[in-house]
Each structure stands twice: as structure tokens, then as C-alpha cells.
């Protein structure tokens, strides 16, 4: 999808603040703007409609009511040890026919990203365009973080699926959005909705937990919609069948927790087989390679999920993770489960039953049962599998022949392409009731 901008402006890098580890994370600094926010371009309502019509998204998103300004952000946040650092991101502002209104703010967390330079501060990015179509063009301001270790962030690595630093990145993006809105004469209503997809579902839910625990007087979260997120990480490590995308997600998680906690392995060869042990700790996120080229270049294996798992990891390491209740990696995952707490705002957990990467049976349903066990009535679940099957299945049904091309396409596209718009539709339906 090609999007033409009405105008564009370059970003000017600030110099002094981009060093990680330069002192404690003073809360007064967090969310401060390191660079003057720049309007990078504007998507007109007509451009949004053209994009949603050509992609088939328009029946879900609806026609655009607003133009959308794309504003680049670079803001102060903290790392895993509360050390000062920065993250970048994007603010999407309704404009045109929606100018001068008061907007609720949707804070979004993105899905797993293997490309280190990628930023959401680009309307040609598919994830950013989806946010523009589903929310900003409908009258919501949207802020979306690039996370630690991506794009302009000076952090030395990305703490993948580390709940507290994910939450910090999202919370400080909200603070940055408020400061940027003030400088752009944009009026925010004060209502905040949280959402995210895949890794972002974990991040947005972690942010809701942290805000309701620590920042409720500062940030008025009226709703959370957490989409296809892995909330039961420790439980997922006990699965005997590998998930789709295993060769990307699990090594990323293992090396992340080793860097955060230092207790996963004593040497890379204890966990990984050759040749991956030689370079795995610096592989993700990658400065040049994509999901496709990580495999075609041989940096990560292809094959079935189980074949990929067995090519990358030492069998003794996997066995210990699955069977040893004191395994370091398992205990780290338990620290980052999002169970055992009570959300206060209206909350939905969305996913499709056929998702081969983040199975609702392992994550959404376990989390829902956990909340139900304490009598919570403000958390509910949405299953979009029927919509996915109707839109993308064979004669409206999921293909059943695992040897067929249709089966490979359907399940290969389910989590990354088919499922997100329907979950965003469910999220916006909730937000529209509370905005």
C-alpha cells in the first residue's frame, strides 16, 4: 500500500540524553521530550479510505471521518534497572474535519519486531496505517511506542516480554503524547484506553496493571483491550509442541531473560546448538534482516515449528525447562506472567481460537479463568475465530488438510495478518462505549 504524504519534515537528533545508564530514573524526567515533535506527514481521509478499500479493511474500520497527522516522538524513559534511557514512537492526531476537538488517547503497544531500525513513526508502515484507520481517522489520538532497543532508542538491547519495562515504555509514551499534544495545540480529553497486539497485548496489559497500581491519579485508564497477548508465559514453556514462529520468538525470549536476570544459562552453548550459540545473543532485533531473511540467510532455521525448535536448542536445556520447577528460565517467565491481579477498568482479552502462535487456550482462557476465580465481572473475552474463518477460510471454514497449500497459507497468516483487524474491531467497539 503506497501512501503519499502532504508534507514531510526531518527529525533532528538531540545529543545529550541518548545514553543509557546515566543515572537514576527520576520520575520527573520520564516522558519528557528529547526532540521537538515533528509532523512527518498527513494522511487525508481520502487516502485512508483508498487504503482501507484496496486492502479489504474498510468493512471493519469504516470510512475515515478525519485526516491523520503523523508526529514523530523521542522521549525519556527508563530501562530494566530504572536507569535513564530513551524510546521513540509516533503520535497520530485527528485533523481536517476533526480538528480542534477533544480526543481520547489510545496508547498502543506493537507486536514482536525483529527489525531494529523500524519505527512506527511512518504512515507507510502497515501497523501504523492500521492504527490510523481503526482509531485516529475515527477521532482518537493514538500514541505508539517503538520500545526499548528499537529505532532511536539508545538502550543496548530489547528486554523482550519483560513486563515492567514494557509497561514503562507505554506509560512514558502517554506522558510524551500529552506533552507533544500541548506543544501542538491538540486537546486530549484525559481519557486513556490501552491496547496492543501479540507482544503488545502483553505490554498493554502490563501497562494497565502498572498504571492501576502506581499511577491511577495521573492516568485515567477507562478501558483496556489486550489482543492475542501471551499472558501465561510460564505455562507456555510446558507445551510439548512448538508454536508457529518458534525460531524467532523463543530465542528472543531466552536471550532477553538472560540479559535481564542472568540466570538462564552459564554459556550460550548450554542452551543453544551450533552455529546459533555463536551469535544468538546479538541477533535480535537485527539491524538488517527480516523474518524472511533471517531464515533464507541461515541465521535461523526454517522447517516445521518442532524442527526449528530442535535445530536451535539443546535437548537437555528444553527438558529442564519443561520438567524442573526451579529452572531459571521458567522462574523468569513466571515473574512476567500477567495473572493473579485484579484489573479495575473495563477490560477485554481478544484472540482467535485457531491462532497457532499465541493460543487462546494457553493464554487468554487461562487469564480469564484466573480473573473469574476472584469474581471479577469487568474482564471478558472475545473470540474472533469465526470472523477469521468466514473471511479467509476455504468456503468459510478453516482448512483441515495439513499437506495443502491452503492450510499453510491460512495458519501461516492467521496470527500476523488475519486476526489483528478483527481484534481491533472488538477493541474499538469497547472504546466507543467509553470515550
Coordinates of C-alpha atoms in Angstrom, one line a residue:
X1 CA 0.0 0.0 0.0
X2 CA 1.6 3.3 -1.1
X3 CA 0.7 6.4 0.9
X4 CA 1.5 9.8 -0.4
X5 CA 2.2 12.5 2.3
X6 CA 1.0 16.1 2.0
X7 CA 4.3 17.2 3.6
X8 CA 7.2 15.8 5.4
X9 CA 9.8 17.1 7.9
X10 CA 13.1 15.6 9.0
X11 CA 13.8 14.7 12.6
X12 CA 16.7 16.4 14.4
X13 CA 18.5 14.2 16.8
X14 CA 19.1 15.5 20.3
X15 CA 22.6 14.8 21.6
X16 CA 22.9 14.7 25.3
X17 CA 20.2 12.4 26.5
X18 CA 20.6 9.3 24.4
X19 CA 23.0 7.5 26.6
X20 CA 21.6 4.6 28.7
X21 CA 22.9 4.2 32.2
X22 CA 23.4 7.8 33.0
X23 CA 21.8 7.9 36.5
X24 CA 18.6 7.1 38.2
X25 CA 15.2 7.2 36.6
X26 CA 13.8 10.4 38.1
X27 CA 10.0 10.2 37.6
X28 CA 10.0 14.0 36.7
X29 CA 12.1 13.2 33.6
X30 CA 10.1 10.2 32.4
X31 CA 8.0 11.1 29.3
X32 CA 9.9 14.3 28.7
X33 CA 10.5 15.1 25.0
X34 CA 14.1 14.8 23.9
X35 CA 13.3 16.3 20.5
X36 CA 10.8 18.8 19.4
X37 CA 7.9 16.7 18.0
X38 CA 7.8 16.9 14.2
X39 CA 4.8 16.5 11.9
X40 CA 6.2 13.9 9.5
X41 CA 3.1 14.0 7.2
X42 CA -0.6 13.9 7.0
X43 CA -2.9 11.1 5.7
X44 CA -6.0 12.6 4.3
X45 CA -9.3 10.9 5.0
X46 CA -9.5 10.1 1.2
X47 CA -6.1 8.4 1.4
X48 CA -7.1 6.4 4.4
X49 CA -10.3 5.3 2.6
X50 CA -8.3 4.4 -0.5
X51 CA -6.0 2.2 1.6
X52 CA -8.8 0.5 3.5
X53 CA -10.8 -0.1 0.4
X54 CA -7.9 -1.6 -1.5
X55 CA -6.8 -3.8 1.4
X56 CA -10.3 -5.0 2.3
X57 CA -10.1 -3.4 5.7
X58 CA -12.9 -0.8 5.2
X59 CA -15.8 -3.1 6.3
X60 CA -14.0 -3.4 9.6
X61 CA -12.6 0.1 10.0
X62 CA -15.4 2.1 8.5
X63 CA -14.8 5.1 6.3
X64 CA -12.5 7.8 7.7
X65 CA -14.0 10.7 9.5
X66 CA -10.7 12.6 10.0
X67 CA -7.4 13.3 8.4
X68 CA -4.5 12.0 10.4
X69 CA -1.3 13.9 11.3
X70 CA 1.7 11.6 11.9
X71 CA 4.0 13.1 14.6
X72 CA 7.4 11.6 15.5
X73 CA 8.3 11.3 19.2
X74 CA 11.5 10.7 21.0
X75 CA 11.1 10.6 24.8
X76 CA 12.7 9.9 28.1
X77 CA 12.0 6.6 29.8
X78 CA 13.9 4.0 31.9
X79 CA 15.5 0.6 31.4
X80 CA 15.1 -2.6 33.4
X81 CA 17.1 -1.2 36.3
X82 CA 15.4 2.2 36.4
X83 CA 18.3 3.7 34.5
X84 CA 17.7 6.7 32.3
X85 CA 17.3 6.0 28.6
X86 CA 15.0 6.9 25.7
X87 CA 12.5 5.4 23.3
X88 CA 10.9 6.7 20.1
X89 CA 7.4 6.3 18.8
X90 CA 4.5 8.0 17.0
X91 CA 1.6 10.2 17.9
X92 CA -1.3 10.1 15.5
X93 CA -3.6 13.1 15.7
X94 CA -7.0 13.5 14.1
X95 CA -7.1 16.5 11.8
X96 CA -9.1 18.0 9.0
X97 CA -12.8 17.7 9.7
X98 CA -11.9 16.6 13.3
X99 CA -9.6 19.5 14.1
X100 CA -10.0 21.3 17.4
X101 CA -12.0 18.6 19.0
X102 CA -11.1 16.9 22.3
X103 CA -9.7 13.4 21.8
X104 CA -9.4 10.4 24.0
X105 CA -5.9 8.9 23.8
X106 CA -5.3 5.3 22.7
X107 CA -1.9 4.0 23.9
X108 CA -0.8 1.1 21.7
X109 CA 1.9 -1.4 22.0
X110 CA 3.2 -3.2 18.9
X111 CA 3.7 -6.8 18.1
X112 CA 7.1 -8.7 18.1
X113 CA 9.5 -6.9 15.8
X114 CA 12.8 -8.4 14.6
X115 CA 13.9 -5.3 12.7
X116 CA 15.9 -3.0 15.0
X117 CA 15.7 0.2 12.8
X118 CA 11.9 0.0 12.3
X119 CA 9.8 2.9 13.8
X120 CA 6.1 3.3 13.8
X121 CA 6.6 7.0 13.0
X122 CA 5.8 6.2 9.4
X123 CA 2.3 6.1 7.8
X124 CA 3.6 3.7 5.2
X125 CA 4.2 1.1 8.0
X126 CA 1.3 -1.4 7.9
X127 CA 0.8 -1.5 11.7
X128 CA 0.8 2.3 11.8
X129 CA -1.7 2.5 9.0
X130 CA -4.0 0.1 10.8
X131 CA -3.9 2.3 13.9
X132 CA -4.6 5.3 11.7
X133 CA -7.6 3.6 10.0
X134 CA -9.1 2.0 13.1
X135 CA -8.6 4.8 15.6
X136 CA -7.1 8.1 14.6
X137 CA -9.3 8.5 11.5
X138 CA -12.3 7.9 13.8
X139 CA -11.4 10.7 16.2
X140 CA -9.0 9.1 18.7
X141 CA -5.5 10.4 19.3
X142 CA -3.1 7.4 19.3
X143 CA 0.4 7.1 20.8
X144 CA 2.5 4.0 20.0
X145 CA 5.9 3.3 21.3
X146 CA 8.8 1.7 19.4
X147 CA 10.0 0.1 22.7
X148 CA 13.5 0.0 24.2
X149 CA 16.2 -1.0 21.9
X150 CA 14.5 -0.1 18.6
X151 CA 14.7 2.9 16.2
X152 CA 16.0 5.9 18.1
X153 CA 16.3 4.2 21.5
X154 CA 19.8 4.2 22.9
X155 CA 19.2 1.2 25.0
X156 CA 21.7 -1.6 24.3
X157 CA 19.1 -4.4 23.8
X158 CA 15.3 -5.0 23.8
X159 CA 14.0 -6.6 27.0
X160 CA 11.5 -8.8 25.2
X161 CA 8.4 -9.7 27.1
X162 CA 9.7 -8.1 30.3
X163 CA 6.6 -6.8 31.8
X164 CA 7.8 -3.9 33.9
X165 CA 10.0 -2.3 31.2
X166 CA 7.2 -2.8 28.6
X167 CA 4.9 -1.0 31.0
X168 CA 7.4 1.8 31.5
X169 CA 7.7 2.3 27.7
X170 CA 4.0 2.6 27.3
X171 CA 3.4 4.8 30.4
X172 CA 6.1 7.2 29.4
X173 CA 4.7 7.3 25.8
X174 CA 1.4 8.5 27.3
X175 CA 3.3 11.2 29.2
X176 CA 5.2 12.2 26.0
X177 CA 2.0 12.3 24.0
X178 CA 0.5 14.7 26.5
X179 CA 3.5 17.0 26.3
X180 CA 3.5 16.8 22.5
X181 CA -0.2 17.5 22.3
X182 CA 0.3 20.6 24.4
X183 CA 3.1 21.8 22.1
X184 CA 0.9 21.1 19.0
X185 CA -2.3 22.8 20.5
X186 CA -4.0 19.4 20.5
X187 CA -6.7 18.9 23.2
X188 CA -6.8 15.5 24.9
X189 CA -9.8 14.6 26.9
X190 CA -7.9 12.9 29.7
X191 CA -9.5 9.5 29.0
X192 CA -6.9 6.8 28.2
X193 CA -7.5 3.5 26.5
X194 CA -4.8 0.8 26.4
X195 CA -4.4 -1.7 23.6
X196 CA -1.7 -3.8 22.0
X197 CA -1.3 -6.9 19.8
X198 CA 0.7 -10.1 20.3
X199 CA 3.8 -8.9 22.3
X200 CA 1.9 -5.7 22.5
X201 CA -1.0 -7.4 24.2
X202 CA 1.4 -8.4 27.0
X203 CA 2.8 -4.9 27.1
X204 CA -0.5 -3.1 27.2
X205 CA -1.8 -5.4 29.9
X206 CA 1.4 -4.9 31.9
X207 CA 0.9 -1.2 31.5
X208 CA -2.7 -1.4 32.8
X209 CA -1.5 -3.3 35.8
X210 CA 1.3 -0.8 36.5
X211 CA -0.9 2.3 36.0
X212 CA -3.7 1.0 38.2
X213 CA -1.2 0.0 40.8
X214 CA 1.1 3.1 40.7
X215 CA -0.3 5.9 38.5
X216 CA -4.0 5.9 38.8
X217 CA -4.2 9.6 39.9
X218 CA -2.1 10.6 36.9
X219 CA -3.5 8.5 34.1
X220 CA -7.3 7.8 33.8
X221 CA -7.4 4.4 32.2
X222 CA -11.1 3.9 31.3
X223 CA -10.6 0.7 29.2
X224 CA -8.1 -2.0 28.2
X225 CA -8.3 -4.2 25.1
X226 CA -5.4 -6.7 25.0
X227 CA -5.2 -8.6 21.8
X228 CA -3.6 -12.0 21.2
X229 CA -1.1 -11.5 24.1
X230 CA 1.0 -14.2 25.9
X231 CA -0.2 -13.6 29.4
X232 CA 0.7 -17.1 30.7
X233 CA 4.4 -17.3 29.7
X234 CA 5.4 -19.9 32.2
X235 CA 2.6 -22.2 31.2
X236 CA 3.5 -21.9 27.5
X237 CA 7.0 -23.2 28.3
X238 CA 5.4 -26.5 29.3
X239 CA 4.0 -27.2 25.8
X240 CA 5.4 -30.2 24.1
X241 CA 4.5 -28.9 20.6
X242 CA 6.3 -25.8 19.3
X243 CA 4.3 -22.8 18.3
X244 CA 4.4 -21.2 14.9
X245 CA 7.3 -18.8 14.7
X246 CA 9.2 -20.6 17.5
X247 CA 12.6 -20.0 16.0
X248 CA 12.1 -16.2 16.3
X249 CA 10.1 -15.8 19.5
X250 CA 11.6 -18.3 21.9
X251 CA 15.3 -17.5 21.2
X252 CA 14.4 -13.8 21.6
X253 CA 12.8 -14.5 24.9
X254 CA 15.7 -16.7 26.2
X255 CA 18.4 -14.2 25.4
X256 CA 16.2 -11.4 26.7
X257 CA 15.8 -13.0 30.1
X258 CA 19.5 -13.9 30.2
X259 CA 20.3 -10.3 29.8
X260 CA 17.7 -9.1 32.3
X261 CA 18.1 -11.8 35.0
X262 CA 21.4 -13.5 34.2
X263 CA 20.2 -16.9 35.3
X264 CA 19.1 -18.8 32.2
X265 CA 22.5 -20.3 31.2
X266 CA 26.1 -20.1 32.0
X267 CA 27.2 -20.1 28.4
X268 CA 25.2 -19.9 25.2
X269 CA 26.2 -23.4 24.2
X270 CA 24.4 -24.7 27.3
X271 CA 21.1 -23.6 25.7
X272 CA 21.8 -23.4 22.0
X273 CA 23.3 -25.7 19.4
X274 CA 25.9 -24.7 16.9
X275 CA 26.1 -22.4 14.9
X276 CA 23.4 -20.4 16.7
X277 CA 25.3 -20.3 20.0
X278 CA 28.0 -18.3 18.4
X279 CA 25.8 -15.2 17.6
X280 CA 22.4 -15.6 19.0
X281 CA 22.8 -13.0 21.8
X282 CA 23.3 -10.2 19.3
X283 CA 20.9 -11.5 16.5
X284 CA 17.6 -10.0 17.7
X285 CA 16.4 -7.4 17.0
X286 CA 18.5 -7.2 13.8
X287 CA 19.8 -4.1 12.0
X288 CA 19.3 -5.5 8.5
X289 CA 17.4 -8.9 8.5
X290 CA 13.7 -9.5 8.4
X291 CA 11.7 -12.6 9.4
X292 CA 12.2 -13.9 5.9
X293 CA 15.9 -13.2 5.5
X294 CA 16.7 -14.4 9.0
X295 CA 15.8 -17.8 7.6
X296 CA 16.9 -17.5 4.0
X297 CA 20.3 -16.3 5.2
X298 CA 20.7 -19.3 7.5
X299 CA 20.8 -17.2 10.7
X300 CA 17.8 -19.1 12.0
X301 CA 16.4 -22.4 10.8
X302 CA 13.2 -23.0 8.7
X303 CA 11.2 -26.2 8.7
X304 CA 8.2 -27.1 10.9
X305 CA 8.0 -25.5 14.3
X306 CA 9.2 -28.6 16.0
X307 CA 12.1 -29.0 13.5
X308 CA 13.1 -25.4 14.1
X309 CA 13.0 -25.8 17.9
X310 CA 15.1 -28.9 17.8
X311 CA 17.6 -27.3 15.4
X312 CA 18.2 -24.3 17.7
X313 CA 18.1 -25.6 21.3
X314 CA 19.9 -28.3 23.2
X315 CA 17.5 -31.1 24.1
X316 CA 18.8 -31.1 27.7
X317 CA 18.0 -27.4 28.1
X318 CA 14.5 -27.9 26.8
X319 CA 13.9 -30.9 29.1
X320 CA 15.0 -29.0 32.1
X321 CA 12.7 -26.0 31.3
X322 CA 9.8 -28.3 30.9
X323 CA 10.4 -30.5 34.0
X324 CA 12.4 -28.6 36.6
X325 CA 10.2 -26.2 38.7
X326 CA 13.4 -24.4 39.7
X327 CA 14.7 -23.8 36.2
X328 CA 15.8 -20.2 35.8
X329 CA 14.1 -19.6 32.5
X330 CA 10.8 -20.9 33.8
X331 CA 11.1 -18.8 37.0
X332 CA 11.8 -15.7 34.9
X333 CA 8.8 -16.4 32.8
X334 CA 6.6 -16.7 36.0
X335 CA 7.8 -13.3 37.0
X336 CA 6.4 -11.9 33.8
X337 CA 3.0 -13.8 33.7
X338 CA 0.1 -11.4 33.9
X339 CA -2.0 -13.5 36.3
X340 CA -3.0 -13.0 39.9
X341 CA -4.1 -9.4 39.9
X342 CA -7.4 -7.6 39.6
X343 CA -7.9 -5.2 36.7
X344 CA -10.1 -2.2 37.6
X345 CA -11.0 -0.7 34.2
X346 CA -13.3 -2.4 31.7
X347 CA -11.1 -4.9 30.0
X348 CA -11.4 -7.4 27.1
X349 CA -9.0 -10.1 26.1
X350 CA -9.2 -10.9 22.4
X351 CA -7.9 -13.7 20.3
X352 CA -8.9 -16.3 17.7
X353 CA -9.2 -19.9 18.8
X354 CA -7.2 -21.0 15.7
X355 CA -4.1 -18.9 16.5
X356 CA -1.1 -21.2 16.1
X357 CA 1.3 -18.7 17.7
X358 CA -0.4 -17.3 20.8
X359 CA -3.0 -19.9 21.6
X360 CA -6.0 -18.5 23.5
X361 CA -6.3 -21.8 25.3
X362 CA -2.9 -21.3 26.8
X363 CA -3.1 -17.5 27.4
X364 CA -6.4 -15.7 27.1
X365 CA -8.5 -18.5 28.6
X366 CA -6.1 -19.1 31.5
X367 CA -6.1 -15.4 32.3
X368 CA -9.9 -15.2 32.0
X369 CA -10.3 -18.2 34.4
X370 CA -7.8 -16.6 36.8
X371 CA -9.9 -13.4 36.9
X372 CA -13.2 -15.3 37.1
X373 CA -11.8 -17.2 40.1
X374 CA -11.8 -14.0 42.1
X375 CA -15.3 -12.9 40.9
X376 CA -14.2 -10.1 38.5
X377 CA -17.1 -9.0 36.2
X378 CA -15.3 -6.3 34.4
X379 CA -13.0 -8.6 32.4
X380 CA -14.4 -10.5 29.4
X381 CA -13.0 -12.5 26.4
X382 CA -13.7 -12.1 22.7
X383 CA -13.0 -14.9 20.2
X384 CA -12.7 -13.8 16.6
X385 CA -12.1 -17.2 15.1
X386 CA -15.5 -17.3 13.4
X387 CA -14.7 -14.0 11.6
X388 CA -11.3 -15.2 10.5
X389 CA -12.7 -18.4 9.1
X390 CA -15.5 -16.6 7.3
X391 CA -13.1 -14.1 5.7
X392 CA -10.1 -16.3 5.0
X393 CA -11.0 -19.9 5.2
X394 CA -11.9 -22.3 2.4
X395 CA -15.7 -21.9 1.8
X396 CA -15.8 -20.1 5.1
X397 CA -14.1 -22.8 7.1
X398 CA -10.6 -23.4 8.3
X399 CA -8.7 -25.7 6.0
X400 CA -8.2 -29.2 7.5
X401 CA -5.6 -30.9 5.2
X402 CA -2.2 -30.1 6.8
X403 CA -0.5 -31.1 3.5
X404 CA -2.4 -28.5 1.4
X405 CA -1.2 -25.1 0.4
X406 CA -4.4 -23.6 1.7
X407 CA -3.6 -24.9 5.2
X408 CA -0.1 -23.5 5.1
X409 CA -1.3 -20.1 4.0
X410 CA -4.2 -19.9 6.4
X411 CA -2.2 -20.8 9.5
X412 CA 0.9 -19.0 8.4
X413 CA -1.1 -15.8 8.1
X414 CA -3.5 -16.2 11.0
X415 CA -1.7 -14.5 13.8
X416 CA 0.2 -11.8 11.8
X417 CA -2.4 -10.8 9.2
X418 CA -5.9 -12.3 9.6
X419 CA -6.5 -11.9 13.3
X420 CA -5.4 -8.3 14.1
X421 CA -8.1 -6.3 12.4
X422 CA -11.0 -8.3 14.0
X423 CA -9.5 -7.9 17.4
X424 CA -9.0 -4.1 16.8
X425 CA -12.7 -4.0 15.8
X426 CA -13.6 -5.5 19.2
X427 CA -11.3 -3.0 20.9
X428 CA -12.8 0.0 19.2
X429 CA -16.3 -1.3 20.0
X430 CA -15.4 -1.2 23.7
X431 CA -13.6 2.2 23.4
X432 CA -16.5 3.8 21.6
X433 CA -18.8 3.0 24.5
X434 CA -16.5 4.8 27.0
X435 CA -14.9 7.6 25.1

